[in-house]
Every structure is written in C-alpha cells, then in structure tokens.
mmCIF file of C-alpha atoms in Angstrom:
data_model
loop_
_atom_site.group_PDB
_atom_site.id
_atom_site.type_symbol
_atom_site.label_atom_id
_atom_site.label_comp_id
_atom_site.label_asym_id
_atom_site.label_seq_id
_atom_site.Cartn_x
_atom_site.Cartn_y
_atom_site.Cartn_z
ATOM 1 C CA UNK A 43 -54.680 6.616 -64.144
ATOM 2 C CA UNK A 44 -53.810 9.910 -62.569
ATOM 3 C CA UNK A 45 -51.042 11.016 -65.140
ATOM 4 C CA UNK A 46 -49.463 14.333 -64.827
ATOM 5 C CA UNK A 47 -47.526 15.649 -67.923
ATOM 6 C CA UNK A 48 -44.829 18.834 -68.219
ATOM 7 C CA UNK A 49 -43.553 20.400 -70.987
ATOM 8 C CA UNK A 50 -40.436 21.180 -72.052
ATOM 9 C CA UNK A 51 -39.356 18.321 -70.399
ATOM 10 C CA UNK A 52 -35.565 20.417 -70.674
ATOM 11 C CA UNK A 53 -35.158 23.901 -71.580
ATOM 12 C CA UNK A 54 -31.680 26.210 -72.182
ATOM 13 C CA UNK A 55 -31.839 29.676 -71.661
ATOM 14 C CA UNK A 56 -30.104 33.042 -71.923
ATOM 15 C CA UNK A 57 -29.531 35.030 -68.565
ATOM 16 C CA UNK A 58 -32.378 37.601 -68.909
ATOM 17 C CA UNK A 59 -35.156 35.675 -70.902
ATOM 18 C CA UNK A 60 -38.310 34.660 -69.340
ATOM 19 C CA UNK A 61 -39.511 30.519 -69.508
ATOM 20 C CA UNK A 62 -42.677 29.270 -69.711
ATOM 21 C CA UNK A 63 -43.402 25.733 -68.027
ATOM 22 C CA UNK A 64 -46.681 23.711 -68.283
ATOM 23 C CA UNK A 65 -48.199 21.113 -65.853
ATOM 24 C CA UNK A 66 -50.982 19.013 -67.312
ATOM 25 C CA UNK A 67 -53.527 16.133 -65.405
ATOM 26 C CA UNK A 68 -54.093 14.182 -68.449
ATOM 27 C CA UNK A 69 -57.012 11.907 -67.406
ATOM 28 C CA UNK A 70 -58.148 13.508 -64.271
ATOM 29 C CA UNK A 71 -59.286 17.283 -62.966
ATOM 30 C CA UNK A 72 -57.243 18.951 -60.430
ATOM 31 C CA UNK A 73 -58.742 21.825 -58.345
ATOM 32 C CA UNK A 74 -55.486 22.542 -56.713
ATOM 33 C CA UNK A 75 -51.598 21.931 -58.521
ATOM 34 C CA UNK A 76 -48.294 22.401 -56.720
ATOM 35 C CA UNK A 77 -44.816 23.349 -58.131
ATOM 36 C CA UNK A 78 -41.977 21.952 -56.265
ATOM 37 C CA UNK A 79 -37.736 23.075 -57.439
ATOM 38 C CA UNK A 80 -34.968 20.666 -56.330
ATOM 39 C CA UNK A 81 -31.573 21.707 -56.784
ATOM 40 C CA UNK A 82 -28.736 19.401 -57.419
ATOM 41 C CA UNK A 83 -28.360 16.812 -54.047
ATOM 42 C CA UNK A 84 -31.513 18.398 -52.400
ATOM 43 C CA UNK A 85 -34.722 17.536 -51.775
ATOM 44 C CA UNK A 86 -38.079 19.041 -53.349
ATOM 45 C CA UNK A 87 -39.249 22.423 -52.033
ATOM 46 C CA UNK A 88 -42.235 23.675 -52.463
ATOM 47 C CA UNK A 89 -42.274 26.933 -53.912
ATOM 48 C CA UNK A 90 -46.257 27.901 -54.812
ATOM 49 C CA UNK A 91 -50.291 26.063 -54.229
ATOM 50 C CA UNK A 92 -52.156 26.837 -57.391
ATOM 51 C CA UNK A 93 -55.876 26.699 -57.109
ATOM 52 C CA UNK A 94 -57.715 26.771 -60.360
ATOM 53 C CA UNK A 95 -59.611 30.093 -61.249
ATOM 54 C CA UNK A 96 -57.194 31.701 -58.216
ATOM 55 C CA UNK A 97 -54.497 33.281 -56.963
ATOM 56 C CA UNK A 98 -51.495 31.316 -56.327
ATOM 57 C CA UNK A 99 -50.279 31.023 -53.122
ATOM 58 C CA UNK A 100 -46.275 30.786 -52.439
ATOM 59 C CA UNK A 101 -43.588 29.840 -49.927
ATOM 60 C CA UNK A 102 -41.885 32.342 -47.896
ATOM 61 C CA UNK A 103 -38.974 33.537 -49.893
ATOM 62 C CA UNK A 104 -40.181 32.910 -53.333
ATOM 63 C CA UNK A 105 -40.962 35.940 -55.696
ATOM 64 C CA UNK A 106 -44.073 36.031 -56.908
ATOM 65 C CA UNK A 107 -43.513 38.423 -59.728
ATOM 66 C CA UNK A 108 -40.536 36.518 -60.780
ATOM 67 C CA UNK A 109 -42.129 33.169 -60.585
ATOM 68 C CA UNK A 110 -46.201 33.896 -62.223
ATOM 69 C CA UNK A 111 -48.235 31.158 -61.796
ATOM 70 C CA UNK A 112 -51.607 30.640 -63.728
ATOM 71 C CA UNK A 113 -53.655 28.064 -63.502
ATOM 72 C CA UNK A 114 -56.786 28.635 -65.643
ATOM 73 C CA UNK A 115 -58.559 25.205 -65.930
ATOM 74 C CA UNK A 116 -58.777 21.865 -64.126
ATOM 75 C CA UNK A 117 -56.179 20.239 -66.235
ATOM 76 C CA UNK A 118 -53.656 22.966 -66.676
ATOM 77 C CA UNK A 119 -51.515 24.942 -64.561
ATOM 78 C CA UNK A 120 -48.333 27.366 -66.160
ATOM 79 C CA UNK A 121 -44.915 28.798 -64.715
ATOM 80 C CA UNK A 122 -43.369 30.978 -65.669
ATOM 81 C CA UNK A 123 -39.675 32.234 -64.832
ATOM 82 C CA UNK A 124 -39.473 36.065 -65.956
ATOM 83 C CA UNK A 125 -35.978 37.505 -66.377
ATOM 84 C CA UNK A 126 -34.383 34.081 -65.170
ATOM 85 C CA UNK A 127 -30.704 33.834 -64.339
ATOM 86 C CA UNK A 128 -28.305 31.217 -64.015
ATOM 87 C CA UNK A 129 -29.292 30.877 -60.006
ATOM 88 C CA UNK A 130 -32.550 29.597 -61.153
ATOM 89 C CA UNK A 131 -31.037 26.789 -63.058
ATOM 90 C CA UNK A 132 -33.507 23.880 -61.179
ATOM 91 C CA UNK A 133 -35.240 20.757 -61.704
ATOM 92 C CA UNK A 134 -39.062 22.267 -61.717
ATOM 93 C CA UNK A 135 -41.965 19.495 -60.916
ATOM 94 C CA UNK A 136 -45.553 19.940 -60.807
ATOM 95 C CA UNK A 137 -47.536 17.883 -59.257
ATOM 96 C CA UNK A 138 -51.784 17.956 -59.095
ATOM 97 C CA UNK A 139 -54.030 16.580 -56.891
ATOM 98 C CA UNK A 140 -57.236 14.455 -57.356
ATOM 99 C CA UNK A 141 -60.359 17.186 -57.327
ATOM 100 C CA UNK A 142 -62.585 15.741 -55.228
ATOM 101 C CA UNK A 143 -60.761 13.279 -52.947
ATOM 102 C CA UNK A 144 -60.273 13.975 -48.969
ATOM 103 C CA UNK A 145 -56.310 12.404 -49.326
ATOM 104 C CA UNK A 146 -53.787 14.255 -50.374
ATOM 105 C CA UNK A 147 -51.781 12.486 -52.393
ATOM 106 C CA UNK A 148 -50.314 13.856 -55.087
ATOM 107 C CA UNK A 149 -49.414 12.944 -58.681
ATOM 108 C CA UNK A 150 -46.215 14.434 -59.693
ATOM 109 C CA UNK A 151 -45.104 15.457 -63.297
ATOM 110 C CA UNK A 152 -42.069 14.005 -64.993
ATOM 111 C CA UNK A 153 -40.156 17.442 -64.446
ATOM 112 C CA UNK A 154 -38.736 20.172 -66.499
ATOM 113 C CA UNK A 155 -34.870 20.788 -66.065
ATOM 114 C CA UNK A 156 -34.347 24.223 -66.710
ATOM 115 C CA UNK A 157 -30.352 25.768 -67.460
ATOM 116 C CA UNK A 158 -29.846 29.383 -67.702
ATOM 117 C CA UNK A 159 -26.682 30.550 -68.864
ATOM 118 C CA UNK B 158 -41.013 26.106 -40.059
ATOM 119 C CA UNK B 159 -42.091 22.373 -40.644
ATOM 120 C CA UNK B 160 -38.998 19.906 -40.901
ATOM 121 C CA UNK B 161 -38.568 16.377 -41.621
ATOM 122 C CA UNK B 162 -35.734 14.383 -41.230
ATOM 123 C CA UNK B 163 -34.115 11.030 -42.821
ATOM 124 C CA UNK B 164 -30.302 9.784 -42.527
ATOM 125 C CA UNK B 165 -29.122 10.688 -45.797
ATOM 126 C CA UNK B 166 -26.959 7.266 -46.063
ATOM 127 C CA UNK B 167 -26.497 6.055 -47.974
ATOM 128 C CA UNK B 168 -27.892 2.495 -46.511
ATOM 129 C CA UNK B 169 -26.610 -0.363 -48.369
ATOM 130 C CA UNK B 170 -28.143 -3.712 -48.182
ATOM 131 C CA UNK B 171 -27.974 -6.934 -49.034
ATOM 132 C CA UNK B 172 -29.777 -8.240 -52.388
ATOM 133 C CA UNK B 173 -33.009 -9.905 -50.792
ATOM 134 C CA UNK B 174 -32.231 -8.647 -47.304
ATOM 135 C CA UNK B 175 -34.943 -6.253 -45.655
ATOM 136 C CA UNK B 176 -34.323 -2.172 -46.046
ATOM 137 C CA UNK B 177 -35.157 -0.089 -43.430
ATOM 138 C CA UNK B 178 -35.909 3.622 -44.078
ATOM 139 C CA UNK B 179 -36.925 6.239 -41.128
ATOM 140 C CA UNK B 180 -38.084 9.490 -41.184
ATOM 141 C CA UNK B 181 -38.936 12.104 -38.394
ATOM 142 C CA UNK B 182 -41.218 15.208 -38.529
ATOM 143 C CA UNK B 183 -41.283 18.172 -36.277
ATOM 144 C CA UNK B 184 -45.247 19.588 -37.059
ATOM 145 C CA UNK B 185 -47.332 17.553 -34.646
ATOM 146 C CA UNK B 186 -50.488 18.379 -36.340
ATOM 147 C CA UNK B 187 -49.329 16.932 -39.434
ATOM 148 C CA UNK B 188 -52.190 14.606 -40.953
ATOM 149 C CA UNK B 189 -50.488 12.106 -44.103
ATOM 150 C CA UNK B 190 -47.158 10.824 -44.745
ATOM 151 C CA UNK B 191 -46.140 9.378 -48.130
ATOM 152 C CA UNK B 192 -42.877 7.694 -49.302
ATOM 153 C CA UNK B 193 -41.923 8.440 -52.892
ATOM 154 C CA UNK B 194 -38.736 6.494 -54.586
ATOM 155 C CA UNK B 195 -36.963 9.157 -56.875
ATOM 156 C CA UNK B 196 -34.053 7.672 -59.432
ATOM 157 C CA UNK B 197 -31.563 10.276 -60.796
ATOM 158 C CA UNK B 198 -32.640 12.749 -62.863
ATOM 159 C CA UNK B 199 -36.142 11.509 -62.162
ATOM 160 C CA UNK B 200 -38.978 12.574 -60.549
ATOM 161 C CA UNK B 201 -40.420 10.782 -57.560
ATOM 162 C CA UNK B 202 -42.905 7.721 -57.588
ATOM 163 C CA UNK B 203 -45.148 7.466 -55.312
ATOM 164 C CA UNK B 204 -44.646 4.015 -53.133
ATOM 165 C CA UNK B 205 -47.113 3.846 -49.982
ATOM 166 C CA UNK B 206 -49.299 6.688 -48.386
ATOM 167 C CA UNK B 207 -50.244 6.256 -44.290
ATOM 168 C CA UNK B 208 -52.374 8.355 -42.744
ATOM 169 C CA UNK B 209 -53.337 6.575 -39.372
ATOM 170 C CA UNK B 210 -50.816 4.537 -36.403
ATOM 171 C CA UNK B 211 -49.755 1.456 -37.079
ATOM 172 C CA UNK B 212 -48.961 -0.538 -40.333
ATOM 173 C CA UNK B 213 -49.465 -0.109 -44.032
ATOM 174 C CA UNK B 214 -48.783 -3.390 -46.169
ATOM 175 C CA UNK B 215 -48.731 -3.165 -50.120
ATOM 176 C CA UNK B 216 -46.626 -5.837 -51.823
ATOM 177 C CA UNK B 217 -42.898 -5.953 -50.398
ATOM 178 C CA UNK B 218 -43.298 -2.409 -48.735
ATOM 179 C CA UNK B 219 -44.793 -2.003 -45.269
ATOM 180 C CA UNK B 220 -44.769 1.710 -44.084
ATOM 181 C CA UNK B 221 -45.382 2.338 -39.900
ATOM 182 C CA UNK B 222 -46.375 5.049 -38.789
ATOM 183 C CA UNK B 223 -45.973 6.565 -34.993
ATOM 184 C CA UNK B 224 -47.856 10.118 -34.504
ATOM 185 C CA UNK B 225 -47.343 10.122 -31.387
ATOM 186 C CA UNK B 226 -43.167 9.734 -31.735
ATOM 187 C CA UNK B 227 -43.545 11.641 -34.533
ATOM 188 C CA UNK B 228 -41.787 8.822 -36.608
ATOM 189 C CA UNK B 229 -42.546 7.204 -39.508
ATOM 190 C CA UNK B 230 -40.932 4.003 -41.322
ATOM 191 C CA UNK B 231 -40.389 2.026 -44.569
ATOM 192 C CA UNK B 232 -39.657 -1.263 -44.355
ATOM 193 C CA UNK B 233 -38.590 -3.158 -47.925
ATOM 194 C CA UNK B 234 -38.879 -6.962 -48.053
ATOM 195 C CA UNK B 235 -36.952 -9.044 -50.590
ATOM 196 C CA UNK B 236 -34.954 -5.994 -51.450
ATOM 197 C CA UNK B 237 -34.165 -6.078 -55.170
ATOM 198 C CA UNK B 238 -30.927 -4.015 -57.204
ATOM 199 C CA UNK B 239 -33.683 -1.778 -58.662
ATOM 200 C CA UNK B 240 -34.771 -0.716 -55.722
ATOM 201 C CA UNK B 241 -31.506 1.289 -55.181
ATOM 202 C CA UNK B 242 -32.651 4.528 -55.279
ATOM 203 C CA UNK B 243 -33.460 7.518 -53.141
ATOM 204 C CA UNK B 244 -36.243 7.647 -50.940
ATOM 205 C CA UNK B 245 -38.235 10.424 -50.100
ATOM 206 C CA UNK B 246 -40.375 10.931 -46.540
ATOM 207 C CA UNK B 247 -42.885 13.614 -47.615
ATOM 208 C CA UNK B 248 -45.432 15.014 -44.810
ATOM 209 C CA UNK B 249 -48.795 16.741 -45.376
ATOM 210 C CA UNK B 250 -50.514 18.678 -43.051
ATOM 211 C CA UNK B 251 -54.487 19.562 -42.108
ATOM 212 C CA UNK B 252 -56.076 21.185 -44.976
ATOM 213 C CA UNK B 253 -57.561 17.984 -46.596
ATOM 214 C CA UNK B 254 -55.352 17.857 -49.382
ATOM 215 C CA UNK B 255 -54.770 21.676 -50.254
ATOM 216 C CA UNK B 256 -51.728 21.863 -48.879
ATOM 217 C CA UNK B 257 -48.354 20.872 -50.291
ATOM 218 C CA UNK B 258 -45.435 18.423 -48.988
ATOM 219 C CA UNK B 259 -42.804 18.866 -47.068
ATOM 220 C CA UNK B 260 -39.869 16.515 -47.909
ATOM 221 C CA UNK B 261 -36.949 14.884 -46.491
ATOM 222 C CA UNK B 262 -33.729 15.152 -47.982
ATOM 223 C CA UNK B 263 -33.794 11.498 -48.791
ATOM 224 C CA UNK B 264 -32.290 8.305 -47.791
ATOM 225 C CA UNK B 265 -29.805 6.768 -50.886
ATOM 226 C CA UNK B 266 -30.375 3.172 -50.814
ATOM 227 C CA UNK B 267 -28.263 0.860 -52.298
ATOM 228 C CA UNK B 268 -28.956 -2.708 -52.591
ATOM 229 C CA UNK B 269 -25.893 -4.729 -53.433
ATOM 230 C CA UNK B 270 -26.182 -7.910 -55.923
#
C-alpha cells in the first residue's frame, strides 16, 4: 500500500518552454502533497505544501509564479515549471501523505528528472 | 532556518559488521524523525520512523532517538552489500503531519564484501 506515482518519469526540454509534472497516490487519498528538488550531490529540499482544494504554500526563495502548483483532488497534485531554463535542470519528487493519519510520514514518488537545455 | 546534520562519509563497513548512522537537528520543537535509504538516481525509501526517546527496532535496523541532545541514530545489524547506499535523516516538525521534511545531506554507506 501507499504508492505514489509521477509522470514523466524523465523529461528534455528547450530553454524557454514550460513542463508539466504529475504526482499521483494510487491506492490512498492525500489531503496534503509535497514537492521536494535535489540537485546533483545534495539532499532533498522542499520547495512547496500542497493542500487539496488550496493554495500552495512554498519555501522561502522559490517562485511561485514560476513553479504553479495545483492540486485539485485527493489523488492528484501537478507542477508545473513555466519558462524553465537550464538552472532548473533537477531531480523533482513528490511525495503525499496519508489523509487522515496523526504521523507524518510520507510516501514519496519515484521522481521526475527534468533537463533543460 | 531548521538544519540537520549527518557526516557525509562516506562510512565503510564491514560485510555483516554493524553500521552506525547519526544525525543532529537544530529545531528543538521538532516532533518525528524518519530515515530514508536513497540509491543513485533513486528516490528515497522509507526505512524506520521514531517519534518518541529511546529505541525503535524493525528487522536489522534499530533507530534511537535523543530529543533532548537533539540526536538521532541508525544502527544496521548484519550489514549486507545492498545496503550500500545513502542515507537520509529527515525531521518533521509540529503541525501533525502538514508540514514537510527537512533533510540531511546524507551519509554514503558502503558496505564492503
């Protein structure tokens, strides 16, 4: 139980373009979903809480009009990366939460590596 | 700003030899503490959550946890060569699960055949 899917898994891009990532709970309902970034030799950090029927809330230093965030049902949260550029090139993981449960844990998704060049 | 902190290593140990992985955090008021094991390219696993003093068993991992030195442990039993991996020290804070984790920047373990 408590599977989190992403899709693309990998996307390539052109400087300029805008990419769309999704972040699905596959056999559970998540209230709230997070999306994490790790760049090469770093750890994960978090960039944005999504809360489902809500505005998204993010880290200091992360644009929210560059990086929207929707998250319009239980099982299914978006991001997406307007006018992206090759500093955004990033390993992008979602992870969800059990609605429901007082722990925290988190199920993370399998990750989408995104490359703009 | 919250911080946590891990050696980066990278720790190399033994084939069947016990691993020992610590982590530090600076936010006293932090609430639950995971370790995740992340393999390159990979996302990470989830391996043991602790949320009160004292020991968590499960298997050949036994997390510790010490609020009050701030401090929290992994110990790996029986290590095994696919255990080499990175390991992540990931700390929540109060909101009951609304808020996200703060990560380490890992610990590389290696466990030699």
């Amino acid at each position: 139980g408590a599977v989190v899917s992403q899709h693309p898994s990998w996307v390539i891009c052109k400087s300029g373009t805008s990419v769309k990532i999704e972040c699905r709970s596959l056999d559970f309902q998540a209230t709230t979903m997070f999306w994490y970034r790790q760049f090469p030799k770093q750890s994960l950090m978090l960039m944005a809480t999504s809360n489902e029927g809500s505005k998204a809330t993010y880290e200091q230093g992360v644009e929210k009009d560059k990086f929207l965030i929707n998250h319009a049902s239980l099982t299914l949260s978006t991001l997406t990366v307007t006018s992206a550029h090759p500093e955004d090139s990033s390993f992008y993981i979602c992870s969800a939460r059990l609605a429901g449960g007082y722990t925290d844990t988190q199920y993370f998704g399998p990750g989408t590596r995104l490359t703009v060049l | 700003q919250k911080e946590v902190e891990q050696n980066s290593g990278p720790l190399s140990v033994p084939e069947g030899a016990i691993a020992s992985l610590n982590c530090t955090y600076s936010d006293r008021v932090s609430q639950s503490f995971f370790w995740y094991r992340q393999y390159s390219g990979k996302s990470p696993e989830l391996i043991m959550s602790i949320y009160s003093n004292g020991d968590k068993e499960d298997g050949r991992f036994t997390a510790q946890l010490n609020k009050a030195s701030q401090y929290v442990s992994l110990l790996i039993r029986d290590s095994q060569p696919s255990d080499s991996a990175t390991y992540l020290c990931a700390v929540g804070g109060t909101g009951g699960g609304a808020d996200g984790l703060t990560f380490g920047k890992g610990t590389h373990l290696i466990i030699q055949p």
